[in-house]
Amino acid sequence: MSQQTLAEKVGVTRQTIIAIEKDKYSPSLEVAFKISDVFQEPLENIFQYK
Amino acid sequence: MDMSYKEKSLLASLGATLLFFGWYLYGAFSSLPLNPELPGFIEVIILVVGFIILEAIIQSFLAIKNKSQLEDERDKLIEKTSSRYSYGFLAVCIWVSMVQILLDARFDNHLMLTTPYGMFHFLLLFFVLAEVIRFGTQLYHYRKGV
């Protein structure tokens, strides 16, 4: 899935997806749950607390 | 350098603010001892309207070239963080101005800041610097994260 497609499904900009991937932005719970919903994966499989 | 629409828009606003008001303030402060007259009301209106028109032209041009102008939670967080820095700076400047006025009244110093000309231009300078801080910190957070 492209960054643009994920961004559109989640309702954020592509730059926000890039920032999340690069660990430069921690998304809100709402966006985190939407991302896990898109991938049909539990939240802890996608995000880790460091 | 790959820049998003938001970054381009901020950079354009920063450049326009620095050029437009920088040019005006440079002229105002370089002629300080010679021209202690306040600028006319019409001159200030022309300055502000001119800046708004310039900003509108630049932003419209950028909006035409960039399809996506969606604003999300990250944009709002960056804007809020930057506004806090900008507000902090402006608050300090206002307190300094108030203390200067009080000192001037108490000791009869007649500092440049407390003349109508000085006060007008220092307040404008503080406002412009606060804007520069707001745009600059937003650009920083877009690059380095928030």
Coordinates of C-alpha atoms in Angstrom, one line a residue:
Chain A
M1 CA 0.0 0.0 0.0
S2 CA 1.3 3.4 -0.9
Q3 CA 1.8 6.2 1.7
Q4 CA -0.8 8.3 -0.3
T5 CA -3.4 5.5 -0.1
L6 CA -2.9 5.0 3.6
A7 CA -3.0 8.7 4.2
E8 CA -6.3 9.0 2.3
K9 CA -7.8 6.0 4.2
V10 CA -6.8 7.4 7.6
G11 CA -7.6 11.0 6.8
V12 CA -4.2 12.6 7.2
T13 CA -1.6 14.0 4.8
R14 CA 1.1 11.9 3.2
Q15 CA 3.6 14.0 5.1
T16 CA 2.1 12.9 8.4
I17 CA 2.4 9.2 7.3
I18 CA 6.1 9.9 6.4
A19 CA 6.7 11.6 9.8
I20 CA 5.1 8.7 11.7
E21 CA 7.3 6.2 9.7
K22 CA 10.5 8.3 10.4
D23 CA 9.5 8.5 14.1
K24 CA 9.2 12.3 14.0
Y25 CA 5.6 12.3 15.0
S26 CA 3.5 10.3 17.5
P27 CA -0.1 10.1 16.1
S28 CA -3.2 10.6 18.2
L29 CA -5.0 7.5 19.5
E30 CA -7.7 8.0 16.9
V31 CA -5.2 8.0 14.0
A32 CA -3.3 5.0 15.5
F33 CA -6.5 3.0 15.7
K34 CA -7.5 4.0 12.2
I35 CA -4.1 2.8 10.9
S36 CA -4.4 -0.5 12.7
D37 CA -7.9 -0.9 11.3
V38 CA -6.6 -0.3 7.8
F39 CA -4.0 -3.1 8.2
Q40 CA -6.4 -5.3 10.2
E41 CA -3.7 -5.8 12.8
P42 CA -3.6 -5.2 16.5
L43 CA -2.3 -1.8 17.6
E44 CA 0.8 -3.3 19.3
N45 CA 1.9 -5.0 16.1
I46 CA 2.1 -1.6 14.4
F47 CA 3.2 0.8 17.1
Q48 CA 5.7 0.2 19.9
Y49 CA 6.4 2.4 22.8
K50 CA 10.2 3.3 23.1
Chain B
M1 CA 15.0 19.5 -1.2
D2 CA 11.5 17.8 -1.2
M3 CA 9.1 20.3 0.5
S4 CA 5.4 19.9 1.3
Y5 CA 2.8 22.4 0.4
K6 CA 2.7 23.6 4.0
E7 CA 6.5 24.1 4.1
K8 CA 6.5 26.1 0.8
S9 CA 3.6 28.2 2.1
L10 CA 5.4 29.0 5.4
L11 CA 8.6 29.8 3.6
A12 CA 6.8 32.2 1.3
S13 CA 5.1 33.9 4.2
L14 CA 8.4 34.1 6.1
G15 CA 10.1 35.6 3.1
A16 CA 7.3 38.1 2.4
T17 CA 7.2 39.2 6.0
L18 CA 11.0 39.7 6.2
L19 CA 11.2 41.5 2.8
F20 CA 8.1 43.7 3.2
F21 CA 8.3 44.7 6.9
G22 CA 12.1 44.4 7.0
W23 CA 12.4 46.9 4.3
Y24 CA 9.9 49.3 6.0
L25 CA 11.5 48.9 9.5
Y26 CA 15.0 49.3 8.1
G27 CA 14.0 52.6 6.6
A28 CA 12.2 53.6 9.8
F29 CA 15.1 52.8 12.2
S30 CA 17.9 54.1 9.9
S31 CA 16.2 57.6 9.9
L32 CA 15.3 57.6 13.6
P33 CA 17.1 60.7 14.8
L34 CA 16.3 62.6 11.7
N35 CA 12.6 61.9 11.3
P36 CA 10.8 61.6 14.6
E37 CA 7.4 62.0 12.8
L38 CA 4.8 59.2 13.0
P39 CA 3.9 57.7 9.6
G40 CA 0.5 58.9 8.3
F41 CA -2.6 56.7 8.7
I42 CA -2.8 56.2 4.9
E43 CA 0.9 55.0 4.8
V44 CA 0.2 52.4 7.4
I45 CA -3.0 51.2 5.6
I46 CA -1.0 51.0 2.3
L47 CA 1.7 49.0 4.1
V48 CA -0.7 46.5 5.6
V49 CA -3.0 46.2 2.5
G50 CA 0.1 45.9 0.3
F51 CA 1.3 43.0 2.5
I52 CA -2.1 41.3 2.4
I53 CA -2.2 41.5 -1.4
L54 CA 1.4 40.2 -1.8
E55 CA 0.6 37.3 0.6
A56 CA -2.7 36.5 -1.3
I57 CA -0.9 36.4 -4.6
I58 CA 1.9 34.1 -3.3
Q59 CA -0.5 31.8 -1.5
S60 CA -2.8 31.6 -4.5
F61 CA 0.1 30.7 -6.8
L62 CA 1.2 28.0 -4.4
A63 CA -2.3 26.6 -4.0
I64 CA -2.7 26.4 -7.8
K65 CA 0.6 24.4 -8.1
N66 CA -0.3 22.0 -5.2
K67 CA -3.4 19.9 -5.3
S68 CA -3.5 18.7 -1.7
Q69 CA -4.0 21.4 0.9
L70 CA -5.6 19.1 3.5
E71 CA -4.8 20.1 7.1
D72 CA -4.6 17.3 9.7
E73 CA -3.8 16.9 13.4
R74 CA 0.0 17.2 12.9
D75 CA -0.4 20.6 11.2
K76 CA -2.6 21.8 14.0
L77 CA -0.2 20.6 16.7
I78 CA 2.8 22.3 14.9
E79 CA 0.7 25.5 14.6
K80 CA -0.2 25.4 18.3
T81 CA 3.4 24.7 19.4
S82 CA 4.7 27.6 17.3
S83 CA 2.0 30.0 18.4
R84 CA 3.1 29.3 22.0
Y85 CA 6.7 30.4 21.3
S86 CA 5.5 33.4 19.4
Y87 CA 3.1 34.4 22.2
G88 CA 5.9 34.0 24.8
F89 CA 8.2 36.3 22.8
L90 CA 5.4 38.9 22.3
A91 CA 4.4 38.8 26.0
V92 CA 8.1 39.5 27.0
C93 CA 8.3 42.4 24.6
I94 CA 5.1 43.9 25.9
W95 CA 6.3 43.6 29.5
V96 CA 9.6 45.3 28.5
S97 CA 7.7 48.1 26.8
M98 CA 5.5 48.6 29.8
V99 CA 8.6 48.7 32.1
Q100 CA 10.3 51.2 29.8
I101 CA 7.2 53.5 29.9
L102 CA 7.1 53.3 33.7
L103 CA 10.8 54.0 34.0
D104 CA 10.5 56.9 31.6
A105 CA 7.6 58.5 33.6
R106 CA 9.5 57.9 36.9
F107 CA 12.9 59.2 35.9
D108 CA 12.0 61.5 33.1
N109 CA 14.5 59.8 30.8
H110 CA 12.7 60.3 27.5
L111 CA 13.9 57.0 26.0
M112 CA 13.4 56.5 22.3
L113 CA 11.0 53.7 22.9
T114 CA 8.5 55.9 24.7
T115 CA 8.2 58.5 22.0
P116 CA 5.1 57.9 19.8
Y117 CA 7.5 57.2 16.8
G118 CA 9.6 54.8 18.8
M119 CA 6.7 53.1 20.4
F120 CA 4.9 52.6 17.0
H121 CA 7.9 51.1 15.3
F122 CA 9.1 49.0 18.3
L123 CA 5.6 47.5 18.6
L124 CA 5.7 46.8 14.8
L125 CA 9.2 45.3 15.2
F126 CA 8.0 43.0 18.0
F127 CA 5.0 41.9 16.1
V128 CA 7.1 41.1 13.0
L129 CA 9.7 39.2 15.0
A130 CA 6.9 37.2 16.7
E131 CA 5.6 36.3 13.2
V132 CA 9.1 35.4 12.1
I133 CA 9.4 33.1 15.2
R134 CA 6.0 31.6 14.4
F135 CA 6.9 30.8 10.8
G136 CA 10.4 29.7 11.7
T137 CA 9.5 27.3 14.5
Q138 CA 6.8 25.8 12.3
L139 CA 9.3 25.2 9.5
Y140 CA 11.7 23.7 12.2
H141 CA 9.0 21.3 13.5
Y142 CA 8.0 20.2 10.0
R143 CA 11.6 19.3 9.3
K144 CA 12.7 17.9 12.7
G145 CA 9.4 16.6 14.1
V146 CA 7.1 17.6 16.9

